[in-house]
Each structure stands twice: as C-alpha cells, then as structure tokens.
Amino acid sequence: MGRGKFKGKPTGHRNFSHPDDIASGICTRPRTFKQEAAEEEIEKVFEDEEVEEEPEKRKGIAGIIEIENPNLVKAKNVKANDIDMEMKTEPSRREREELEKQKAHERYMRLQEQGKTEQAKKDLERLALIRQQRAEASKKREAEKAAKEEKKKKLEISKTANK
C-alpha cells in the first residue's frame, strides 16, 4: 500500500525511557558525557584497588607470538629543549621551483637590460630602424619648411616688385 502524498520524518517516532527502566539499567539510551566520566572514575577506583597488573591481551597470533612490524612508525615525543632553532628546513619542491623560476626571470631581465638576449637584440635593431626613419622624416619636414619659406619670400619679392 502507498503511504500517500506525505511521508513521515526519517527520524521516526520519539522513544522516551521509563524511570523504572533507567533504575534497572536496561535503558537503551546512549550514555551522556557526564555519565561516562562518572563511570571512568569508578573504574579508576577499582583499578587502584587491584594490585595485580594484567598483561595486554592481544588478539589472534599476536597474543602467542611476539611480532615486530618494521613499517610501524613509533611516535617520537620531542621536547621543547631538544629542538634546534638554528636548523633550517629545506623548502618544499614547489617552493624550490618557485625560487628557481624567480631567479631565472631576474637573470633574464638583467641580460635583457644589457642587450645580450635575442629578443633584446631584435628590439634594439627595431629601435635603431625607427630612429633612423624619424630622423629622415624630420629632415624631410625641415626641407619642406625651408622650401615653403623660400616660396613665400619669392612671392613677397615678386609682389613688391610689381607695385
């Protein structure tokens, strides 16, 4: 059968514990942090009373045979006094590549300023060509100006001569 248009909440119905269940200890409700802390304190008291120390129980073959795992990395506790502050750490691969890239760029820019790279040589040739063209153009303009002035002078002389 279909449930209709609306479905119930996925959390389901709420279950409340009865005080009798809580008192008897058959409540399925999870323990709160305070209850767990209280239980741990009680366990500590019982452990303190016990004088016998039980060896660690290991599961499977590890309980029978001593197995040493060479790949197991044991945590090293490093004290603050043991740390050498002067020791420098090596940069990571990315940092190292970034530094190399910056140094190469600076070296290239220095060579570029000195005009030793191919691109700088091409740029300098282009600049020389442009300067030459501008110099020729300015000479041409000067010559045209001089020619215009001479024409004006000739016209003025001819006008004054006609009068």
mmCIF file of C-alpha atoms in Angstrom:
data_model
loop_
_atom_site.group_PDB
_atom_site.id
_atom_site.type_symbol
_atom_site.label_atom_id
_atom_site.label_comp_id
_atom_site.label_asym_id
_atom_site.label_seq_id
_atom_site.Cartn_x
_atom_site.Cartn_y
_atom_site.Cartn_z
ATOM 1 C CA MET A 1 0.000 0.000 0.000
ATOM 2 C CA GLY A 2 1.140 3.503 -0.713
ATOM 3 C CA ARG A 3 1.733 5.925 2.093
ATOM 4 C CA GLY A 4 0.055 8.802 0.306
ATOM 5 C CA LYS A 5 1.386 12.154 -0.667
ATOM 6 C CA PHE A 6 3.228 12.990 2.561
ATOM 7 C CA LYS A 7 5.871 10.828 4.146
ATOM 8 C CA GLY A 8 6.803 10.701 7.780
ATOM 9 C CA LYS A 9 10.043 12.099 9.125
ATOM 10 C CA PRO A 10 13.061 9.871 8.619
ATOM 11 C CA THR A 11 13.890 10.083 12.321
ATOM 12 C CA GLY A 12 10.834 8.049 13.208
ATOM 13 C CA HIS A 13 8.951 8.263 16.446
ATOM 14 C CA ARG A 14 10.494 9.509 19.640
ATOM 15 C CA ASN A 15 11.055 6.967 22.359
ATOM 16 C CA PHE A 16 11.108 8.013 25.977
ATOM 17 C CA SER A 17 12.719 5.981 28.719
ATOM 18 C CA HIS A 18 10.602 4.963 31.653
ATOM 19 C CA PRO A 19 12.082 5.747 35.100
ATOM 20 C CA ASP A 20 11.853 2.050 36.039
ATOM 21 C CA ASP A 21 13.982 1.106 33.001
ATOM 22 C CA ILE A 22 16.596 3.705 33.904
ATOM 23 C CA ALA A 23 16.758 2.460 37.510
ATOM 24 C CA SER A 24 17.119 -1.177 36.458
ATOM 25 C CA GLY A 25 19.806 -0.342 33.852
ATOM 26 C CA ILE A 26 18.053 -1.842 30.836
ATOM 27 C CA CYS A 27 17.662 1.548 29.140
ATOM 28 C CA THR A 28 18.969 1.567 25.546
ATOM 29 C CA ARG A 29 19.572 5.301 25.569
ATOM 30 C CA PRO A 30 23.246 6.226 24.977
ATOM 31 C CA ARG A 31 25.261 7.456 27.922
ATOM 32 C CA THR A 32 25.985 11.155 28.255
ATOM 33 C CA PHE A 33 29.452 12.553 28.770
ATOM 34 C CA LYS A 34 28.873 13.119 32.486
ATOM 35 C CA GLN A 35 27.740 9.535 32.974
ATOM 36 C CA GLU A 36 30.756 8.214 31.057
ATOM 37 C CA ALA A 37 33.096 10.386 33.135
ATOM 38 C CA ALA A 38 31.485 9.101 36.342
ATOM 39 C CA GLU A 39 31.877 5.504 35.176
ATOM 40 C CA GLU A 40 35.540 6.114 34.326
ATOM 41 C CA GLU A 41 36.162 7.497 37.806
ATOM 42 C CA ILE A 42 34.546 4.417 39.334
ATOM 43 C CA GLU A 43 36.700 2.183 37.111
ATOM 44 C CA LYS A 44 39.838 4.072 38.185
ATOM 45 C CA VAL A 45 38.978 3.488 41.818
ATOM 46 C CA PHE A 46 38.536 -0.226 41.151
ATOM 47 C CA GLU A 47 41.804 -0.350 39.168
ATOM 48 C CA ASP A 48 43.682 1.356 42.010
ATOM 49 C CA GLU A 49 42.389 -1.277 44.409
ATOM 50 C CA GLU A 50 43.656 -4.084 42.196
ATOM 51 C CA VAL A 51 47.352 -4.716 42.816
ATOM 52 C CA GLU A 52 47.801 -7.209 40.001
ATOM 53 C CA GLU A 53 48.702 -5.835 36.644
ATOM 54 C CA GLU A 54 47.300 -7.843 33.784
ATOM 55 C CA PRO A 55 49.421 -8.087 30.642
ATOM 56 C CA GLU A 56 47.950 -6.614 27.498
ATOM 57 C CA LYS A 57 45.700 -9.095 25.774
ATOM 58 C CA ARG A 58 46.343 -9.284 22.089
ATOM 59 C CA LYS A 59 44.072 -10.749 19.509
ATOM 60 C CA GLY A 60 44.921 -13.620 17.207
ATOM 61 C CA ILE A 61 48.509 -14.745 16.664
ATOM 62 C CA ALA A 62 49.925 -11.559 18.172
ATOM 63 C CA GLY A 63 48.948 -12.865 21.623
ATOM 64 C CA ILE A 64 51.010 -16.002 21.111
ATOM 65 C CA ILE A 65 53.987 -14.752 19.103
ATOM 66 C CA GLU A 66 55.898 -11.500 19.525
ATOM 67 C CA ILE A 67 55.642 -9.703 16.194
ATOM 68 C CA GLU A 68 57.721 -6.658 15.396
ATOM 69 C CA ASN A 69 56.425 -4.586 12.485
ATOM 70 C CA PRO A 70 59.350 -2.820 10.760
ATOM 71 C CA ASN A 71 56.951 -0.458 8.956
ATOM 72 C CA LEU A 72 55.326 0.703 12.164
ATOM 73 C CA VAL A 73 56.433 4.239 12.937
ATOM 74 C CA LYS A 74 56.578 4.886 16.621
ATOM 75 C CA ALA A 75 55.623 8.378 17.725
ATOM 76 C CA LYS A 76 58.599 10.351 18.943
ATOM 77 C CA ASN A 77 57.995 12.720 21.787
ATOM 78 C CA VAL A 78 60.157 15.741 21.103
ATOM 79 C CA LYS A 79 60.748 18.074 23.996
ATOM 80 C CA ALA A 80 60.942 21.823 23.543
ATOM 81 C CA ASN A 81 64.513 21.855 24.870
ATOM 82 C CA ASP A 82 65.672 19.374 22.217
ATOM 83 C CA ILE A 83 64.502 21.465 19.262
ATOM 84 C CA ASP A 84 67.304 23.233 17.424
ATOM 85 C CA MET A 85 66.039 26.683 16.424
ATOM 86 C CA GLU A 86 69.054 27.434 14.212
ATOM 87 C CA MET A 87 68.456 24.415 11.994
ATOM 88 C CA LYS A 88 66.853 25.491 8.723
ATOM 89 C CA THR A 89 64.336 23.289 6.983
ATOM 90 C CA GLU A 90 64.647 22.632 3.292
ATOM 91 C CA PRO A 91 61.985 24.256 1.113
ATOM 92 C CA SER A 92 59.399 22.009 -0.483
ATOM 93 C CA ARG A 93 59.567 21.117 -4.160
ATOM 94 C CA ARG A 94 57.031 23.802 -5.090
ATOM 95 C CA GLU A 95 58.846 26.475 -3.095
ATOM 96 C CA ARG A 96 62.177 25.428 -4.615
ATOM 97 C CA GLU A 97 60.736 25.576 -8.158
ATOM 98 C CA GLU A 98 59.192 28.987 -7.444
ATOM 99 C CA LEU A 99 62.554 30.346 -6.235
ATOM 100 C CA GLU A 100 64.342 28.941 -9.290
ATOM 101 C CA LYS A 101 61.721 30.490 -11.552
ATOM 102 C CA GLN A 102 62.129 33.910 -9.910
ATOM 103 C CA LYS A 103 65.935 33.748 -10.155
ATOM 104 C CA ALA A 104 65.767 32.733 -13.824
ATOM 105 C CA HIS A 105 63.383 35.610 -14.557
ATOM 106 C CA GLU A 106 65.678 38.113 -12.785
ATOM 107 C CA ARG A 107 68.706 36.774 -14.685
ATOM 108 C CA TYR A 108 66.808 37.071 -17.997
ATOM 109 C CA MET A 109 65.712 40.639 -17.204
ATOM 110 C CA ARG A 110 69.324 41.608 -16.369
ATOM 111 C CA LEU A 111 70.523 40.186 -19.697
ATOM 112 C CA GLN A 112 67.607 41.924 -21.415
ATOM 113 C CA GLU A 113 68.706 45.288 -19.977
ATOM 114 C CA GLN A 114 72.271 44.676 -21.120
ATOM 115 C CA GLY A 115 71.015 43.772 -24.602
ATOM 116 C CA LYS A 116 72.507 40.293 -24.670
ATOM 117 C CA THR A 117 69.369 38.249 -25.374
ATOM 118 C CA GLU A 118 67.986 37.623 -28.863
ATOM 119 C CA GLN A 119 64.810 39.483 -28.077
ATOM 120 C CA ALA A 120 66.772 42.479 -26.804
ATOM 121 C CA LYS A 121 68.898 42.474 -29.968
ATOM 122 C CA LYS A 122 65.786 42.431 -32.150
ATOM 123 C CA ASP A 123 64.261 45.235 -30.098
ATOM 124 C CA LEU A 124 67.423 47.329 -30.404
ATOM 125 C CA GLU A 125 67.510 46.770 -34.187
ATOM 126 C CA ARG A 126 63.858 47.806 -34.417
ATOM 127 C CA LEU A 127 64.573 50.903 -32.298
ATOM 128 C CA ALA A 128 67.541 51.865 -34.483
ATOM 129 C CA LEU A 129 65.385 51.496 -37.613
ATOM 130 C CA ILE A 130 62.610 53.620 -36.089
ATOM 131 C CA ARG A 131 65.097 56.313 -35.012
ATOM 132 C CA GLN A 132 66.581 56.373 -38.496
ATOM 133 C CA GLN A 133 63.108 56.705 -40.071
ATOM 134 C CA ARG A 134 62.194 59.514 -37.681
ATOM 135 C CA ALA A 135 65.461 61.326 -38.390
ATOM 136 C CA GLU A 136 64.808 61.056 -42.150
ATOM 137 C CA ALA A 137 61.241 62.251 -41.679
ATOM 138 C CA SER A 138 62.353 65.245 -39.623
ATOM 139 C CA LYS A 139 64.980 66.168 -42.272
ATOM 140 C CA LYS A 140 62.304 65.914 -44.957
ATOM 141 C CA ARG A 141 59.975 68.176 -42.930
ATOM 142 C CA GLU A 142 62.757 70.693 -42.434
ATOM 143 C CA ALA A 143 63.487 70.668 -46.164
ATOM 144 C CA GLU A 144 59.770 71.179 -46.947
ATOM 145 C CA LYS A 145 59.589 74.063 -44.446
ATOM 146 C CA ALA A 146 62.656 75.661 -45.969
ATOM 147 C CA ALA A 147 61.152 75.260 -49.463
ATOM 148 C CA LYS A 148 57.873 76.852 -48.315
ATOM 149 C CA GLU A 149 59.687 79.782 -46.753
ATOM 150 C CA GLU A 150 61.674 80.343 -49.942
ATOM 151 C CA LYS A 151 58.440 80.317 -51.964
ATOM 152 C CA LYS A 152 56.908 82.893 -49.621
ATOM 153 C CA LYS A 153 59.986 85.078 -49.911
ATOM 154 C CA LYS A 154 59.885 84.841 -53.719
ATOM 155 C CA LEU A 155 56.171 85.734 -53.730
ATOM 156 C CA GLU A 156 56.808 88.717 -51.461
ATOM 157 C CA ILE A 157 59.665 89.895 -53.632
ATOM 158 C CA SER A 158 57.577 89.497 -56.757
ATOM 159 C CA LYS A 159 54.667 91.391 -55.121
ATOM 160 C CA THR A 160 56.909 94.223 -54.047
ATOM 161 C CA ALA A 161 58.497 94.346 -57.490
ATOM 162 C CA ASN A 162 55.045 94.548 -59.181
ATOM 163 C CA LYS A 163 53.977 97.519 -57.135
#
